[in-house]
């Protein structure tokens, strides 16, 4: 296997892991102001993701670092063209992290309400903008012959990208609601189940609309060589099954299905790109690919050795942390936030 292909696969895995893991804590943050008006329940909701949210964000940092090292031209074009969107996303995520730490520093209800809504905004904005970004990856953006982005911020906010953004927002919200059914007890768990059932409807409808829209706006399905696309169909099947699993009180399986839907959707997008990494809407000859955007073979070889040594250690450590904090969180337990 070519080293460029190996690193493209690794970056796909990193983004898939990020969306799967960060997806549920984005969803929990989005639901926080709506699940309850009682502070003890809101603190319980935050505690379900308290041990995980910062570790989940490491996947994004690692994906960005891998992109910078393996495909510097991809990184440069992406971060220049998507600068304002990525800056907004970064500020939202920083503010969200601050909110987790600051809301418990004062007991004033207005203080806590402000930080609760900050957590909501810091979760909803990235959940929306990541969908916008991925849609533009496959639809195409104005890239010139010098690999420079030749458009503006509002080129990114086209109807197709916004449809994808709303889809990712709805799926992450559902993912978070199902996660809460696994991590809470008693009345809060009942609220989580009801919320998950409500969130399922827009998630499925928007996913279907986005799949149809993709057929007309991109070459994703034809580029895959699969029509209409087996993997995205499996993603929708997994998403549809969630409501039936919730009816059977099989929350663990429901969470697995929302995770599969997110993972398969991400994999579909990257498969549809390969060997491209960014599509030029100006001229297909100006597409960025794993070949014209990559580092040297020597650099990729060194990086492969480092990744082989350290990636398994990171996976083991994060798996261990989830195992340690696997218990449900109740309103009667110790609350940190």
mmCIF file of C-alpha atoms in Angstrom:
data_model
loop_
_atom_site.group_PDB
_atom_site.id
_atom_site.type_symbol
_atom_site.label_atom_id
_atom_site.label_comp_id
_atom_site.label_asym_id
_atom_site.label_seq_id
_atom_site.Cartn_x
_atom_site.Cartn_y
_atom_site.Cartn_z
ATOM 1 C CA UNK A 1 0.000 0.000 0.000
ATOM 2 C CA UNK A 2 1.269 3.481 -0.854
ATOM 3 C CA UNK A 3 2.190 5.633 2.113
ATOM 4 C CA UNK A 4 -0.071 8.424 0.819
ATOM 5 C CA UNK A 5 -3.031 6.036 0.860
ATOM 6 C CA UNK A 6 -2.072 4.744 4.313
ATOM 7 C CA UNK A 7 -2.076 8.268 5.735
ATOM 8 C CA UNK A 8 -5.316 9.170 4.005
ATOM 9 C CA UNK A 9 -6.877 6.124 5.703
ATOM 10 C CA UNK A 10 -5.396 7.101 9.067
ATOM 11 C CA UNK A 11 -6.783 10.642 8.781
ATOM 12 C CA UNK A 12 -10.166 9.153 7.868
ATOM 13 C CA UNK A 13 -10.011 6.974 10.995
ATOM 14 C CA UNK A 14 -9.088 9.984 13.152
ATOM 15 C CA UNK A 15 -11.966 12.102 11.855
ATOM 16 C CA UNK A 16 -14.337 9.149 12.206
ATOM 17 C CA UNK A 17 -13.258 8.673 15.818
ATOM 18 C CA UNK A 18 -13.610 12.394 16.482
ATOM 19 C CA UNK A 19 -17.146 12.593 15.095
ATOM 20 C CA UNK A 20 -18.208 9.427 16.920
ATOM 21 C CA UNK A 21 -16.824 10.519 20.299
ATOM 22 C CA UNK A 22 -17.159 14.284 20.149
ATOM 23 C CA UNK A 23 -20.541 13.817 18.469
ATOM 24 C CA UNK A 24 -22.210 12.563 21.633
ATOM 25 C CA UNK A 25 -20.753 15.251 23.869
ATOM 26 C CA UNK A 26 -21.710 17.912 21.309
ATOM 27 C CA UNK A 27 -25.196 16.406 21.478
ATOM 28 C CA UNK A 28 -25.257 16.488 25.277
ATOM 29 C CA UNK A 29 -24.156 20.139 25.227
ATOM 30 C CA UNK A 30 -26.856 21.020 22.691
ATOM 31 C CA UNK A 31 -29.545 19.405 24.846
ATOM 32 C CA UNK A 32 -28.333 20.829 28.161
ATOM 33 C CA UNK A 33 -30.567 23.948 28.373
ATOM 34 C CA UNK A 34 -33.652 22.020 27.225
ATOM 35 C CA UNK A 35 -33.515 18.797 29.232
ATOM 36 C CA UNK A 36 -34.273 20.457 32.578
ATOM 37 C CA UNK A 37 -34.522 23.789 34.351
ATOM 38 C CA UNK A 38 -33.336 22.351 37.651
ATOM 39 C CA UNK A 39 -29.665 22.954 38.389
ATOM 40 C CA UNK A 40 -29.085 19.520 39.914
ATOM 41 C CA UNK A 41 -30.255 17.803 36.720
ATOM 42 C CA UNK A 42 -28.175 20.092 34.527
ATOM 43 C CA UNK A 43 -25.126 19.364 36.654
ATOM 44 C CA UNK A 44 -25.844 15.646 36.304
ATOM 45 C CA UNK A 45 -26.090 15.993 32.521
ATOM 46 C CA UNK A 46 -22.724 17.759 32.368
ATOM 47 C CA UNK A 47 -21.176 15.107 34.597
ATOM 48 C CA UNK A 48 -22.066 12.397 32.073
ATOM 49 C CA UNK A 49 -19.438 13.869 29.722
ATOM 50 C CA UNK A 50 -17.193 15.450 32.365
ATOM 51 C CA UNK A 51 -14.458 12.773 32.209
ATOM 52 C CA UNK A 52 -14.545 12.537 28.392
ATOM 53 C CA UNK A 53 -15.081 15.811 26.542
ATOM 54 C CA UNK A 54 -11.499 17.103 26.621
ATOM 55 C CA UNK A 55 -10.085 13.685 25.662
ATOM 56 C CA UNK A 56 -12.501 13.480 22.747
ATOM 57 C CA UNK A 57 -11.164 16.751 21.352
ATOM 58 C CA UNK A 58 -7.672 15.243 21.177
ATOM 59 C CA UNK A 59 -8.850 13.266 18.158
ATOM 60 C CA UNK A 60 -9.363 16.532 16.261
ATOM 61 C CA UNK A 61 -5.946 17.862 17.283
ATOM 62 C CA UNK A 62 -4.348 14.596 16.148
ATOM 63 C CA UNK A 63 -6.246 14.631 12.845
ATOM 64 C CA UNK A 64 -5.159 18.212 12.196
ATOM 65 C CA UNK A 65 -1.552 17.379 13.070
ATOM 66 C CA UNK A 66 -1.593 14.332 10.801
ATOM 67 C CA UNK A 67 -3.030 16.407 7.973
ATOM 68 C CA UNK A 68 -0.369 19.088 8.440
ATOM 69 C CA UNK A 69 2.491 16.572 8.451
ATOM 70 C CA UNK A 70 1.272 14.155 5.775
ATOM 71 C CA UNK A 71 -0.546 16.507 3.394
ATOM 72 C CA UNK A 72 0.724 20.076 3.977
ATOM 73 C CA UNK A 73 -0.869 21.454 0.799
ATOM 74 C CA UNK A 74 -4.268 20.105 1.895
ATOM 75 C CA UNK A 75 -3.777 21.678 5.323
ATOM 76 C CA UNK A 76 -2.672 25.031 3.879
ATOM 77 C CA UNK A 77 -5.526 25.332 1.378
ATOM 78 C CA UNK A 78 -8.117 24.130 3.874
ATOM 79 C CA UNK A 79 -7.060 26.441 6.685
ATOM 80 C CA UNK A 80 -6.784 29.477 4.414
ATOM 81 C CA UNK A 81 -10.072 28.891 2.603
ATOM 82 C CA UNK A 82 -12.033 27.872 5.693
ATOM 83 C CA UNK A 83 -10.257 30.362 7.956
ATOM 84 C CA UNK A 84 -13.278 32.262 9.302
ATOM 85 C CA UNK A 85 -15.370 29.124 9.724
ATOM 86 C CA UNK A 86 -12.561 27.291 11.531
ATOM 87 C CA UNK A 87 -11.831 30.346 13.694
ATOM 88 C CA UNK A 88 -15.500 30.555 14.693
ATOM 89 C CA UNK A 89 -15.472 26.834 15.455
ATOM 90 C CA UNK A 90 -12.298 27.142 17.531
ATOM 91 C CA UNK A 91 -13.612 30.098 19.543
ATOM 92 C CA UNK A 92 -16.873 28.212 20.196
ATOM 93 C CA UNK A 93 -15.016 25.138 21.430
ATOM 94 C CA UNK A 94 -12.702 27.228 23.638
ATOM 95 C CA UNK A 95 -15.676 29.050 25.142
ATOM 96 C CA UNK A 96 -17.359 25.688 25.703
ATOM 97 C CA UNK A 97 -14.344 24.368 27.600
ATOM 98 C CA UNK A 98 -14.237 27.498 29.750
ATOM 99 C CA UNK A 99 -17.963 27.116 30.459
ATOM 100 C CA UNK A 100 -17.503 23.591 31.816
ATOM 101 C CA UNK A 101 -14.975 24.894 34.334
ATOM 102 C CA UNK A 102 -16.615 28.213 35.240
ATOM 103 C CA UNK A 103 -20.309 27.365 35.722
ATOM 104 C CA UNK A 104 -19.711 25.839 39.173
ATOM 105 C CA UNK A 105 -17.641 28.793 40.453
ATOM 106 C CA UNK A 106 -20.703 30.777 41.470
ATOM 107 C CA UNK A 107 -24.136 29.685 42.674
ATOM 108 C CA UNK A 108 -26.049 32.610 41.115
ATOM 109 C CA UNK A 109 -28.687 31.091 38.749
ATOM 110 C CA UNK A 110 -28.015 33.804 36.141
ATOM 111 C CA UNK A 111 -24.294 32.961 36.173
ATOM 112 C CA UNK A 112 -24.972 29.265 35.656
ATOM 113 C CA UNK A 113 -27.621 29.932 33.022
ATOM 114 C CA UNK A 114 -25.144 32.046 31.040
ATOM 115 C CA UNK A 115 -22.555 29.271 31.027
ATOM 116 C CA UNK A 116 -25.194 26.628 30.230
ATOM 117 C CA UNK A 117 -26.140 28.556 27.099
ATOM 118 C CA UNK A 118 -22.438 28.973 26.350
ATOM 119 C CA UNK A 119 -22.093 25.190 26.418
ATOM 120 C CA UNK A 120 -25.068 24.979 24.052
ATOM 121 C CA UNK A 121 -23.575 27.493 21.588
ATOM 122 C CA UNK A 122 -20.104 25.963 21.895
ATOM 123 C CA UNK A 123 -21.572 22.585 20.984
ATOM 124 C CA UNK A 124 -24.111 23.592 18.311
ATOM 125 C CA UNK A 125 -21.803 25.831 16.262
ATOM 126 C CA UNK A 126 -19.093 23.178 15.656
ATOM 127 C CA UNK A 127 -21.745 20.495 15.085
ATOM 128 C CA UNK A 128 -23.225 22.650 12.318
ATOM 129 C CA UNK A 129 -19.954 23.889 10.813
ATOM 130 C CA UNK A 130 -18.345 20.453 10.564
ATOM 131 C CA UNK A 131 -21.222 19.373 8.338
ATOM 132 C CA UNK A 132 -20.766 22.533 6.252
ATOM 133 C CA UNK A 133 -17.034 21.816 5.900
ATOM 134 C CA UNK A 134 -17.434 18.169 4.845
ATOM 135 C CA UNK A 135 -20.113 19.066 2.304
ATOM 136 C CA UNK A 136 -17.759 21.580 0.686
ATOM 137 C CA UNK A 137 -15.014 18.935 0.580
ATOM 138 C CA UNK A 138 -17.068 16.800 -1.796
ATOM 139 C CA UNK A 139 -19.088 19.485 -3.592
ATOM 140 C CA UNK A 140 -16.009 21.474 -4.461
ATOM 141 C CA UNK A 141 -14.631 24.899 -3.627
ATOM 142 C CA UNK A 142 -12.870 27.456 -5.876
ATOM 143 C CA UNK A 143 -9.235 26.309 -5.894
ATOM 144 C CA UNK A 144 -6.914 27.741 -8.549
ATOM 145 C CA UNK A 145 -3.928 26.227 -10.323
ATOM 146 C CA UNK A 146 -1.597 27.330 -7.498
ATOM 147 C CA UNK A 147 -3.651 25.357 -4.925
ATOM 148 C CA UNK A 148 -4.965 28.613 -3.443
ATOM 149 C CA UNK A 149 -8.545 29.157 -2.325
ATOM 150 C CA UNK A 150 -10.067 31.732 -4.672
ATOM 151 C CA UNK A 151 -13.458 32.266 -3.001
ATOM 152 C CA UNK A 152 -14.863 33.986 0.051
ATOM 153 C CA UNK A 153 -16.527 32.957 3.292
ATOM 154 C CA UNK A 154 -20.030 32.975 1.833
ATOM 155 C CA UNK A 155 -19.020 30.543 -0.925
ATOM 156 C CA UNK A 156 -18.975 27.952 1.838
ATOM 157 C CA UNK A 157 -22.522 28.720 2.985
ATOM 158 C CA UNK A 158 -24.276 27.315 -0.070
ATOM 159 C CA UNK A 159 -27.635 25.494 0.312
ATOM 160 C CA UNK A 160 -26.070 22.041 -0.031
ATOM 161 C CA UNK A 161 -23.463 22.715 2.666
ATOM 162 C CA UNK A 162 -26.086 24.167 5.009
ATOM 163 C CA UNK A 163 -28.246 21.074 4.455
ATOM 164 C CA UNK A 164 -25.290 18.915 5.481
ATOM 165 C CA UNK A 165 -24.672 21.168 8.484
ATOM 166 C CA UNK A 166 -28.251 20.771 9.683
ATOM 167 C CA UNK A 167 -27.963 17.009 9.155
ATOM 168 C CA UNK A 168 -24.799 16.724 11.250
ATOM 169 C CA UNK A 169 -26.379 18.953 13.918
ATOM 170 C CA UNK A 170 -29.463 16.733 14.123
ATOM 171 C CA UNK A 171 -27.531 13.450 14.170
ATOM 172 C CA UNK A 172 -25.143 14.657 16.891
ATOM 173 C CA UNK A 173 -28.140 15.799 18.938
ATOM 174 C CA UNK A 174 -29.696 12.341 18.606
ATOM 175 C CA UNK A 175 -26.350 10.706 19.438
ATOM 176 C CA UNK A 176 -26.109 12.808 22.602
ATOM 177 C CA UNK A 177 -29.681 12.029 23.656
ATOM 178 C CA UNK A 178 -29.099 8.290 23.275
ATOM 179 C CA UNK A 179 -25.844 8.608 25.228
ATOM 180 C CA UNK A 180 -27.791 10.222 28.078
ATOM 181 C CA UNK A 181 -30.151 7.230 28.176
ATOM 182 C CA UNK A 182 -27.064 5.110 28.903
ATOM 183 C CA UNK A 183 -25.514 7.372 31.522
ATOM 184 C CA UNK A 184 -28.442 8.649 33.612
ATOM 185 C CA UNK A 185 -31.021 7.121 35.934
ATOM 186 C CA UNK A 186 -34.647 7.508 37.039
ATOM 187 C CA UNK A 187 -36.557 10.628 35.892
ATOM 188 C CA UNK A 188 -33.613 12.078 33.987
ATOM 189 C CA UNK A 189 -33.224 8.857 32.036
ATOM 190 C CA UNK A 190 -36.925 8.946 31.142
ATOM 191 C CA UNK A 191 -36.482 12.497 29.842
ATOM 192 C CA UNK A 192 -33.491 11.359 27.813
ATOM 193 C CA UNK A 193 -35.486 8.546 26.190
ATOM 194 C CA UNK A 194 -38.317 10.923 25.255
ATOM 195 C CA UNK A 195 -35.826 13.449 23.915
ATOM 196 C CA UNK A 196 -34.061 10.782 21.842
ATOM 197 C CA UNK A 197 -37.353 9.710 20.279
ATOM 198 C CA UNK A 198 -38.139 13.315 19.364
ATOM 199 C CA UNK A 199 -34.617 13.947 18.007
ATOM 200 C CA UNK A 200 -34.817 10.826 15.849
ATOM 201 C CA UNK A 201 -37.425 12.333 13.508
ATOM 202 C CA UNK A 202 -35.422 15.319 12.164
ATOM 203 C CA UNK A 203 -32.230 13.237 12.091
ATOM 204 C CA UNK A 204 -33.771 10.640 9.759
ATOM 205 C CA UNK A 205 -35.609 13.170 7.571
ATOM 206 C CA UNK A 206 -32.576 15.415 7.125
ATOM 207 C CA UNK A 207 -30.316 12.424 6.430
ATOM 208 C CA UNK A 208 -32.643 11.257 3.658
ATOM 209 C CA UNK A 209 -32.842 14.748 2.155
ATOM 210 C CA UNK A 210 -29.061 15.095 2.286
ATOM 211 C CA UNK A 211 -28.524 11.741 0.563
ATOM 212 C CA UNK A 212 -30.835 12.706 -2.298
ATOM 213 C CA UNK A 213 -29.308 16.189 -2.510
ATOM 214 C CA UNK A 214 -25.822 14.646 -2.676
ATOM 215 C CA UNK A 215 -26.801 12.691 -5.788
ATOM 216 C CA UNK A 216 -27.504 15.958 -7.626
ATOM 217 C CA UNK A 217 -24.825 18.234 -6.201
ATOM 218 C CA UNK A 218 -21.740 15.985 -6.196
ATOM 219 C CA UNK A 219 -20.098 13.055 -7.961
ATOM 220 C CA UNK A 220 -19.820 11.166 -4.650
ATOM 221 C CA UNK A 221 -21.848 8.081 -5.603
ATOM 222 C CA UNK A 222 -20.424 7.742 -9.109
ATOM 223 C CA UNK A 223 -16.913 8.245 -7.772
ATOM 224 C CA UNK A 224 -17.500 5.452 -5.272
ATOM 225 C CA UNK A 225 -18.503 3.194 -8.127
ATOM 226 C CA UNK A 226 -21.525 2.144 -6.087
ATOM 227 C CA UNK A 227 -24.969 3.438 -6.954
ATOM 228 C CA UNK A 228 -26.779 4.659 -4.920
ATOM 229 C CA UNK A 229 -24.115 3.775 -2.372
ATOM 230 C CA UNK A 230 -24.131 0.731 -0.102
ATOM 231 C CA UNK A 231 -22.310 2.300 2.833
ATOM 232 C CA UNK A 232 -24.577 5.383 3.089
ATOM 233 C CA UNK A 233 -27.607 3.095 2.849
ATOM 234 C CA UNK A 234 -26.265 1.056 5.783
ATOM 235 C CA UNK A 235 -25.814 4.346 7.621
ATOM 236 C CA UNK A 236 -29.475 5.231 7.114
ATOM 237 C CA UNK A 237 -30.589 1.715 8.085
ATOM 238 C CA UNK A 238 -28.634 2.040 11.336
ATOM 239 C CA UNK A 239 -30.229 5.434 11.966
ATOM 240 C CA UNK A 240 -33.746 4.173 11.250
ATOM 241 C CA UNK A 241 -33.285 1.228 13.630
ATOM 242 C CA UNK A 242 -32.643 3.551 16.592
ATOM 243 C CA UNK A 243 -36.338 4.253 17.230
ATOM 244 C CA UNK A 244 -37.186 0.547 17.372
ATOM 245 C CA UNK A 245 -34.297 -0.135 19.747
ATOM 246 C CA UNK A 246 -35.400 2.691 22.013
ATOM 247 C CA UNK A 247 -38.915 1.225 22.061
ATOM 248 C CA UNK A 248 -37.358 -2.067 23.231
ATOM 249 C CA UNK A 249 -35.286 -0.259 25.903
ATOM 250 C CA UNK A 250 -32.113 -1.419 24.155
ATOM 251 C CA UNK A 251 -30.235 1.838 24.733
ATOM 252 C CA UNK A 252 -26.807 0.248 24.278
ATOM 253 C CA UNK A 253 -27.697 -1.020 20.820
ATOM 254 C CA UNK A 254 -29.346 2.304 19.958
ATOM 255 C CA UNK A 255 -26.120 4.128 20.851
ATOM 256 C CA UNK A 256 -24.137 1.666 18.734
ATOM 257 C CA UNK A 257 -26.460 2.382 15.791
ATOM 258 C CA UNK A 258 -26.112 6.161 16.021
ATOM 259 C CA UNK A 259 -22.357 5.634 16.211
ATOM 260 C CA UNK A 260 -22.421 3.398 13.124
ATOM 261 C CA UNK A 261 -24.501 5.977 11.260
ATOM 262 C CA UNK A 262 -21.936 8.693 12.045
ATOM 263 C CA UNK A 263 -18.948 6.466 11.257
ATOM 264 C CA UNK A 264 -20.356 5.167 7.960
ATOM 265 C CA UNK A 265 -21.355 8.664 6.850
ATOM 266 C CA UNK A 266 -17.835 9.952 7.502
ATOM 267 C CA UNK A 267 -16.235 6.985 5.747
ATOM 268 C CA UNK A 268 -18.546 7.493 2.745
ATOM 269 C CA UNK A 269 -17.417 11.098 2.349
ATOM 270 C CA UNK A 270 -13.730 10.210 2.501
ATOM 271 C CA UNK A 271 -14.188 7.232 0.160
ATOM 272 C CA UNK A 272 -15.956 9.543 -2.270
ATOM 273 C CA UNK A 273 -13.023 11.940 -2.123
ATOM 274 C CA UNK A 274 -10.199 9.431 -2.602
ATOM 275 C CA UNK A 275 -7.652 9.958 -4.094
ATOM 276 C CA UNK A 276 -8.720 13.603 -3.936
ATOM 277 C CA UNK A 277 -8.562 15.526 -0.682
ATOM 278 C CA UNK A 278 -10.225 18.744 -1.892
ATOM 279 C CA UNK A 279 -12.285 19.147 -5.055
ATOM 280 C CA UNK A 280 -11.780 22.263 -7.189
ATOM 281 C CA UNK A 281 -15.018 23.711 -8.535
ATOM 282 C CA UNK A 282 -13.042 25.726 -11.107
ATOM 283 C CA UNK A 283 -11.240 22.921 -12.920
ATOM 284 C CA UNK A 284 -10.927 19.193 -12.082
ATOM 285 C CA UNK A 285 -7.261 19.407 -13.072
ATOM 286 C CA UNK A 286 -6.728 21.653 -10.049
ATOM 287 C CA UNK A 287 -8.090 19.151 -7.524
ATOM 288 C CA UNK A 288 -5.849 18.493 -4.545
ATOM 289 C CA UNK A 289 -5.011 14.796 -4.311
ATOM 290 C CA UNK A 290 -3.054 12.563 -1.974
ATOM 291 C CA UNK A 291 -0.202 12.806 -4.484
ATOM 292 C CA UNK A 292 0.141 16.529 -5.234
ATOM 293 C CA UNK A 293 -0.648 17.556 -1.650
ATOM 294 C CA UNK A 294 1.568 15.096 0.240
ATOM 295 C CA UNK A 295 4.888 15.291 2.029
ATOM 296 C CA UNK A 296 7.934 13.377 0.829
ATOM 297 C CA UNK A 297 8.164 9.605 1.032
ATOM 298 C CA UNK A 298 10.861 9.924 3.680
ATOM 299 C CA UNK A 299 8.662 12.112 5.900
ATOM 300 C CA UNK A 300 5.701 9.767 5.503
ATOM 301 C CA UNK A 301 7.908 6.789 6.342
ATOM 302 C CA UNK A 302 9.169 8.332 9.603
ATOM 303 C CA UNK A 303 5.654 9.367 10.548
ATOM 304 C CA UNK A 304 4.375 5.847 9.908
ATOM 305 C CA UNK A 305 6.854 4.395 12.411
ATOM 306 C CA UNK A 306 5.890 6.988 15.040
ATOM 307 C CA UNK A 307 2.176 6.359 14.473
ATOM 308 C CA UNK A 308 2.659 2.604 14.722
ATOM 309 C CA UNK A 309 4.259 3.062 18.147
ATOM 310 C CA UNK A 310 1.984 5.671 19.728
ATOM 311 C CA UNK A 311 -1.506 5.327 18.227
ATOM 312 C CA UNK A 312 -2.160 1.948 19.937
ATOM 313 C CA UNK A 313 -1.078 3.449 23.283
ATOM 314 C CA UNK A 314 -3.524 6.335 22.885
ATOM 315 C CA UNK A 315 -6.342 3.945 21.984
ATOM 316 C CA UNK A 316 -5.642 1.742 24.996
ATOM 317 C CA UNK A 317 -5.512 4.721 27.349
ATOM 318 C CA UNK A 318 -8.776 6.224 26.085
ATOM 319 C CA UNK A 319 -10.498 2.848 26.180
ATOM 320 C CA UNK A 320 -9.348 2.445 29.785
ATOM 321 C CA UNK A 321 -10.737 5.877 30.743
ATOM 322 C CA UNK A 322 -14.143 4.993 29.330
ATOM 323 C CA UNK A 323 -14.078 1.721 31.249
ATOM 324 C CA UNK A 324 -13.217 3.445 34.533
ATOM 325 C CA UNK A 325 -16.054 5.973 34.156
ATOM 326 C CA UNK A 326 -18.595 3.527 32.733
ATOM 327 C CA UNK A 327 -21.107 3.836 35.605
ATOM 328 C CA UNK A 328 -24.313 5.786 35.303
ATOM 329 C CA UNK A 329 -24.493 9.255 36.846
ATOM 330 C CA UNK A 330 -27.396 10.078 39.165
ATOM 331 C CA UNK A 331 -28.688 13.280 40.703
ATOM 332 C CA UNK A 332 -27.914 11.809 44.109
ATOM 333 C CA UNK A 333 -24.225 11.292 43.395
ATOM 334 C CA UNK A 334 -21.240 13.636 43.647
ATOM 335 C CA UNK A 335 -21.615 16.516 41.175
ATOM 336 C CA UNK A 336 -18.566 18.491 40.101
ATOM 337 C CA UNK A 337 -19.965 21.061 37.632
#
